[in-house]
Amino acid sequence: MDQRESGNSHLGIDFGTSTTLLARSRGLTGLEILPLGHATEWLPSIVGYSKRDSNPKIGEAAEGLLPGHILRSVKRAITFSQANVHLDFDDGRLEIPADDIASLIIREALDRAGPDALKGAASIRAACPAMWDRDQRLRLLTILARCGLEVPLMDLIDEPIAAAIAWVNHR
C-alpha cells in the first residue's frame, strides 16, 4: 500500500501510553478522528493473554482479562530502554519483546481504521514524548515502519506540540 498516493490529506498517529489514536486531515481546515474503539474514538493501548500460550487479545478484548494478564503502558518500555515486557502465569513467565507488543497495538489501530486510512495521505506524522532522545525516537519510527508506516524523523512531533495543534484545529 503506497502511503503517499496522490492527495493532500495527512494522517497523524498517536501511539499513547494508555490509548492509541489516528486522525486524518480533511481539506484545508478539517480534521477527522478515525473511530478505532468499540465505544470510543481511540483504541486502548493494552494487550493481554488469557494463558501463557494463548493468542494475544488487543484493546477492549484484553480489558476483561485478569489484571495480571494485561500488558499496559508498553510505550514506557521505550522510555526506560527495556527490550522486553513480561507477564507471570501459574505455569511460568511469558517474556515478549516490547516492540512486538507495540506493533500489535499499532497494527490493530490501522486494521480498525480500514483499508482507506492511508489512501491519499500526502504524509504521515507521529507523536512522541518531548523528553525522548534520538534513540527512543528512532525506536518508535522503526516500530511504525514494521507496521507499514514510513514516518521521517522530521515528521515526528513532540506530544505537547501535537496537542497544541489539535487544540487550535478544534477552535
PDB file of C-alpha atoms in Angstrom:
ATOM      1  CA  MET A   1       0.000   0.000   0.000  1.00  0.00           C
ATOM      2  CA  ASP A   2       1.539   3.309  -1.065  1.00  0.00           C
ATOM      3  CA  GLN A   3       1.014   5.761   1.771  1.00  0.00           C
ATOM      4  CA  ARG A   4       1.856   8.765  -0.388  1.00  0.00           C
ATOM      5  CA  GLU A   5      -0.594   8.285  -3.223  1.00  0.00           C
ATOM      6  CA  SER A   6      -1.849  11.447  -4.830  1.00  0.00           C
ATOM      7  CA  GLY A   7      -3.745  13.551  -2.360  1.00  0.00           C
ATOM      8  CA  ASN A   8      -3.214  16.258   0.140  1.00  0.00           C
ATOM      9  CA  SER A   9      -4.608  14.777   3.311  1.00  0.00           C
ATOM     10  CA  HIS A  10      -2.303  13.949   6.183  1.00  0.00           C
ATOM     11  CA  LEU A  11      -2.501  11.120   8.682  1.00  0.00           C
ATOM     12  CA  GLY A  12      -1.446  11.509  12.297  1.00  0.00           C
ATOM     13  CA  ILE A  13      -0.863   8.710  14.759  1.00  0.00           C
ATOM     14  CA  ASP A  14      -0.509   8.948  18.497  1.00  0.00           C
ATOM     15  CA  PHE A  15       0.640   5.660  19.973  1.00  0.00           C
ATOM     16  CA  GLY A  16      -0.037   6.651  23.545  1.00  0.00           C
ATOM     17  CA  THR A  17       0.758   5.143  26.891  1.00  0.00           C
ATOM     18  CA  SER A  18      -2.906   4.382  27.558  1.00  0.00           C
ATOM     19  CA  THR A  19      -4.648   4.973  24.212  1.00  0.00           C
ATOM     20  CA  THR A  20      -3.848   4.996  20.506  1.00  0.00           C
ATOM     21  CA  LEU A  21      -5.474   7.498  18.198  1.00  0.00           C
ATOM     22  CA  LEU A  22      -5.467   8.141  14.437  1.00  0.00           C
ATOM     23  CA  ALA A  23      -6.513  11.429  12.847  1.00  0.00           C
ATOM     24  CA  ARG A  24      -6.739  12.486   9.229  1.00  0.00           C
ATOM     25  CA  SER A  25      -6.935  15.952   7.752  1.00  0.00           C
ATOM     26  CA  ARG A  26      -9.939  16.816   5.583  1.00  0.00           C
ATOM     27  CA  GLY A  27      -9.499  19.629   3.127  1.00  0.00           C
ATOM     28  CA  LEU A  28      -7.684  22.732   4.280  1.00  0.00           C
ATOM     29  CA  THR A  29      -9.088  23.082   7.783  1.00  0.00           C
ATOM     30  CA  GLY A  30     -10.966  19.918   8.681  1.00  0.00           C
ATOM     31  CA  LEU A  31      -9.836  17.115  10.894  1.00  0.00           C
ATOM     32  CA  GLU A  32     -11.347  13.661  11.254  1.00  0.00           C
ATOM     33  CA  ILE A  33     -10.626  11.366  14.175  1.00  0.00           C
ATOM     34  CA  LEU A  34     -10.790   7.835  12.797  1.00  0.00           C
ATOM     35  CA  PRO A  35     -13.000   5.676  15.029  1.00  0.00           C
ATOM     36  CA  LEU A  36     -10.905   2.843  16.442  1.00  0.00           C
ATOM     37  CA  GLY A  37     -12.582   1.799  19.676  1.00  0.00           C
ATOM     38  CA  HIS A  38     -15.777  -0.132  20.133  1.00  0.00           C
ATOM     39  CA  ALA A  39     -17.319   2.684  22.185  1.00  0.00           C
ATOM     40  CA  THR A  40     -14.751   5.463  21.749  1.00  0.00           C
ATOM     41  CA  GLU A  41     -12.649   7.039  19.030  1.00  0.00           C
ATOM     42  CA  TRP A  42      -9.473   5.592  20.482  1.00  0.00           C
ATOM     43  CA  LEU A  43      -8.041   2.136  20.988  1.00  0.00           C
ATOM     44  CA  PRO A  44      -6.873   1.176  24.478  1.00  0.00           C
ATOM     45  CA  SER A  45      -3.104   0.604  24.235  1.00  0.00           C
ATOM     46  CA  ILE A  46      -3.232  -2.739  26.027  1.00  0.00           C
ATOM     47  CA  VAL A  47      -2.530  -6.357  25.119  1.00  0.00           C
ATOM     48  CA  GLY A  48      -3.431  -9.342  27.240  1.00  0.00           C
ATOM     49  CA  TYR A  49      -3.157 -13.098  27.328  1.00  0.00           C
ATOM     50  CA  SER A  50      -5.653 -15.447  28.969  1.00  0.00           C
ATOM     51  CA  LYS A  51      -2.938 -18.123  29.308  1.00  0.00           C
ATOM     52  CA  ARG A  52       0.811 -18.148  28.759  1.00  0.00           C
ATOM     53  CA  ASP A  53       0.450 -19.952  25.432  1.00  0.00           C
ATOM     54  CA  SER A  54      -2.700 -18.172  24.166  1.00  0.00           C
ATOM     55  CA  ASN A  55      -3.040 -15.683  21.339  1.00  0.00           C
ATOM     56  CA  PRO A  56      -2.872 -12.019  22.323  1.00  0.00           C
ATOM     57  CA  LYS A  57      -6.032 -10.000  22.867  1.00  0.00           C
ATOM     58  CA  ILE A  58      -5.736  -6.364  21.874  1.00  0.00           C
ATOM     59  CA  GLY A  59      -7.574  -3.275  23.078  1.00  0.00           C
ATOM     60  CA  GLU A  60     -11.024  -3.809  24.552  1.00  0.00           C
ATOM     61  CA  ALA A  61     -10.693  -7.573  24.078  1.00  0.00           C
ATOM     62  CA  ALA A  62      -7.976  -7.536  26.755  1.00  0.00           C
ATOM     63  CA  GLU A  63      -9.955  -5.460  29.260  1.00  0.00           C
ATOM     64  CA  GLY A  64     -11.886  -8.443  30.611  1.00  0.00           C
ATOM     65  CA  LEU A  65      -8.782 -10.458  31.458  1.00  0.00           C
ATOM     66  CA  LEU A  66      -7.271 -10.753  34.907  1.00  0.00           C
ATOM     67  CA  PRO A  67      -5.277  -7.584  35.698  1.00  0.00           C
ATOM     68  CA  GLY A  68      -2.034  -9.572  35.947  1.00  0.00           C
ATOM     69  CA  HIS A  69      -2.554 -10.908  32.423  1.00  0.00           C
ATOM     70  CA  ILE A  70      -2.638  -7.474  30.774  1.00  0.00           C
ATOM     71  CA  LEU A  71       0.322  -5.509  29.433  1.00  0.00           C
ATOM     72  CA  ARG A  72      -0.334  -1.818  29.996  1.00  0.00           C
ATOM     73  CA  SER A  73       1.799   1.191  29.165  1.00  0.00           C
ATOM     74  CA  VAL A  74       4.130  -0.750  26.854  1.00  0.00           C
ATOM     75  CA  LYS A  75       5.269   2.598  25.453  1.00  0.00           C
ATOM     76  CA  ARG A  76       7.156   3.083  28.721  1.00  0.00           C
ATOM     77  CA  ALA A  77       9.474   0.279  27.621  1.00  0.00           C
ATOM     78  CA  ILE A  78      10.801   2.732  25.043  1.00  0.00           C
ATOM     79  CA  THR A  79      11.154   5.466  27.669  1.00  0.00           C
ATOM     80  CA  PHE A  80      13.072   3.158  30.021  1.00  0.00           C
ATOM     81  CA  SER A  81      15.062   1.378  27.242  1.00  0.00           C
ATOM     82  CA  GLN A  82      13.555  -2.019  28.070  1.00  0.00           C
ATOM     83  CA  ALA A  83      13.745  -4.638  25.357  1.00  0.00           C
ATOM     84  CA  ASN A  84      11.151  -6.972  26.867  1.00  0.00           C
ATOM     85  CA  VAL A  85       7.951  -6.929  28.886  1.00  0.00           C
ATOM     86  CA  HIS A  86       6.596  -9.888  30.801  1.00  0.00           C
ATOM     87  CA  LEU A  87       3.575 -11.457  32.431  1.00  0.00           C
ATOM     88  CA  ASP A  88       3.677 -14.107  35.135  1.00  0.00           C
ATOM     89  CA  PHE A  89       1.297 -17.070  34.919  1.00  0.00           C
ATOM     90  CA  ASP A  90       0.855 -20.073  37.195  1.00  0.00           C
ATOM     91  CA  ASP A  91       2.808 -22.179  34.698  1.00  0.00           C
ATOM     92  CA  GLY A  92       5.654 -19.716  34.154  1.00  0.00           C
ATOM     93  CA  ARG A  93       6.666 -16.354  32.790  1.00  0.00           C
ATOM     94  CA  LEU A  94       5.797 -15.060  29.337  1.00  0.00           C
ATOM     95  CA  GLU A  95       8.500 -12.691  28.119  1.00  0.00           C
ATOM     96  CA  ILE A  96       7.811 -10.762  24.920  1.00  0.00           C
ATOM     97  CA  PRO A  97       9.774  -8.123  23.008  1.00  0.00           C
ATOM     98  CA  ALA A  98       8.170  -4.779  23.868  1.00  0.00           C
ATOM     99  CA  ASP A  99       8.396  -3.656  20.253  1.00  0.00           C
ATOM    100  CA  ASP A 100       6.296  -6.672  19.205  1.00  0.00           C
ATOM    101  CA  ILE A 101       3.540  -5.618  21.620  1.00  0.00           C
ATOM    102  CA  ALA A 102       3.701  -2.015  20.375  1.00  0.00           C
ATOM    103  CA  SER A 103       3.436  -3.300  16.800  1.00  0.00           C
ATOM    104  CA  LEU A 104       0.371  -5.384  17.678  1.00  0.00           C
ATOM    105  CA  ILE A 105      -1.396  -2.283  19.005  1.00  0.00           C
ATOM    106  CA  ILE A 106      -0.472  -0.085  16.041  1.00  0.00           C
ATOM    107  CA  ARG A 107      -1.454  -2.753  13.515  1.00  0.00           C
ATOM    108  CA  GLU A 108      -4.773  -3.203  15.290  1.00  0.00           C
ATOM    109  CA  ALA A 109      -5.391   0.548  15.068  1.00  0.00           C
ATOM    110  CA  LEU A 110      -4.629   0.512  11.335  1.00  0.00           C
ATOM    111  CA  ASP A 111      -6.851  -2.533  10.786  1.00  0.00           C
ATOM    112  CA  ARG A 112      -9.719  -0.855  12.619  1.00  0.00           C
ATOM    113  CA  ALA A 113      -9.226   2.366  10.654  1.00  0.00           C
ATOM    114  CA  GLY A 114      -9.809   0.370   7.484  1.00  0.00           C
ATOM    115  CA  PRO A 115      -8.042  -0.083   4.180  1.00  0.00           C
ATOM    116  CA  ASP A 116      -8.587   3.514   3.077  1.00  0.00           C
ATOM    117  CA  ALA A 117      -6.947   5.099   6.132  1.00  0.00           C
ATOM    118  CA  LEU A 118      -3.662   5.648   4.290  1.00  0.00           C
ATOM    119  CA  LYS A 119      -5.133   6.180   0.848  1.00  0.00           C
ATOM    120  CA  GLY A 120      -4.355   9.633  -0.459  1.00  0.00           C
ATOM    121  CA  ALA A 121      -2.193  10.592   2.508  1.00  0.00           C
ATOM    122  CA  ALA A 122       0.494  13.024   1.396  1.00  0.00           C
ATOM    123  CA  SER A 123       2.311  12.483   4.678  1.00  0.00           C
ATOM    124  CA  ILE A 124       2.144  10.593   7.928  1.00  0.00           C
ATOM    125  CA  ARG A 125       3.107  12.216  11.196  1.00  0.00           C
ATOM    126  CA  ALA A 126       3.507  10.641  14.597  1.00  0.00           C
ATOM    127  CA  ALA A 127       3.710  11.989  18.117  1.00  0.00           C
ATOM    128  CA  CYS A 128       6.225  11.131  20.819  1.00  0.00           C
ATOM    129  CA  PRO A 129       7.139  12.392  24.281  1.00  0.00           C
ATOM    130  CA  ALA A 130       9.157  15.607  24.193  1.00  0.00           C
ATOM    131  CA  MET A 131      11.682  14.107  26.627  1.00  0.00           C
ATOM    132  CA  TRP A 132      12.656  11.240  24.313  1.00  0.00           C
ATOM    133  CA  ASP A 133      16.175  11.222  22.942  1.00  0.00           C
ATOM    134  CA  ARG A 134      17.212  10.343  19.392  1.00  0.00           C
ATOM    135  CA  ASP A 135      17.471   6.583  20.055  1.00  0.00           C
ATOM    136  CA  GLN A 136      13.996   6.437  21.595  1.00  0.00           C
ATOM    137  CA  ARG A 137      12.552   8.386  18.662  1.00  0.00           C
ATOM    138  CA  LEU A 138      14.269   6.116  16.161  1.00  0.00           C
ATOM    139  CA  ARG A 139      12.947   3.075  18.011  1.00  0.00           C
ATOM    140  CA  LEU A 140       9.376   4.356  17.625  1.00  0.00           C
ATOM    141  CA  LEU A 141       9.974   5.060  13.927  1.00  0.00           C
ATOM    142  CA  THR A 142      11.270   1.503  13.486  1.00  0.00           C
ATOM    143  CA  ILE A 143       8.139   0.107  15.152  1.00  0.00           C
ATOM    144  CA  LEU A 144       5.943   2.265  12.903  1.00  0.00           C
ATOM    145  CA  ALA A 145       7.877   1.086   9.826  1.00  0.00           C
ATOM    146  CA  ARG A 146       7.272  -2.550  10.848  1.00  0.00           C
ATOM    147  CA  CYS A 147       3.565  -1.671  10.668  1.00  0.00           C
ATOM    148  CA  GLY A 148       3.859  -0.138   7.203  1.00  0.00           C
ATOM    149  CA  LEU A 149       4.058   3.496   8.331  1.00  0.00           C
ATOM    150  CA  GLU A 150       7.146   5.206   6.963  1.00  0.00           C
ATOM    151  CA  VAL A 151       7.488   8.345   9.058  1.00  0.00           C
ATOM    152  CA  PRO A 152      10.568  10.522   8.520  1.00  0.00           C
ATOM    153  CA  LEU A 153      12.315  11.713  11.681  1.00  0.00           C
ATOM    154  CA  MET A 154      11.356  15.288  10.839  1.00  0.00           C
ATOM    155  CA  ASP A 155       7.666  14.267  10.899  1.00  0.00           C
ATOM    156  CA  LEU A 156       7.883  13.010  14.467  1.00  0.00           C
ATOM    157  CA  ILE A 157       6.200  15.695  16.571  1.00  0.00           C
ATOM    158  CA  ASP A 158       6.595  16.234  20.299  1.00  0.00           C
ATOM    159  CA  GLU A 159       3.318  15.425  22.057  1.00  0.00           C
ATOM    160  CA  PRO A 160       2.835  18.864  23.628  1.00  0.00           C
ATOM    161  CA  ILE A 161       3.150  20.458  20.193  1.00  0.00           C
ATOM    162  CA  ALA A 162       0.759  17.916  18.668  1.00  0.00           C
ATOM    163  CA  ALA A 163      -1.737  18.641  21.450  1.00  0.00           C
ATOM    164  CA  ALA A 164      -1.484  22.384  20.834  1.00  0.00           C
ATOM    165  CA  ILE A 165      -2.037  21.908  17.093  1.00  0.00           C
ATOM    166  CA  ALA A 166      -5.067  19.710  17.795  1.00  0.00           C
ATOM    167  CA  TRP A 167      -6.443  22.294  20.212  1.00  0.00           C
ATOM    168  CA  VAL A 168      -6.069  25.104  17.648  1.00  0.00           C
ATOM    169  CA  ASN A 169      -7.704  22.972  14.923  1.00  0.00           C
ATOM    170  CA  HIS A 170     -10.706  22.312  17.154  1.00  0.00           C
ATOM    171  CA  ARG A 171     -11.240  26.044  17.778  1.00  0.00           C
TER     172      ARG A 171
END
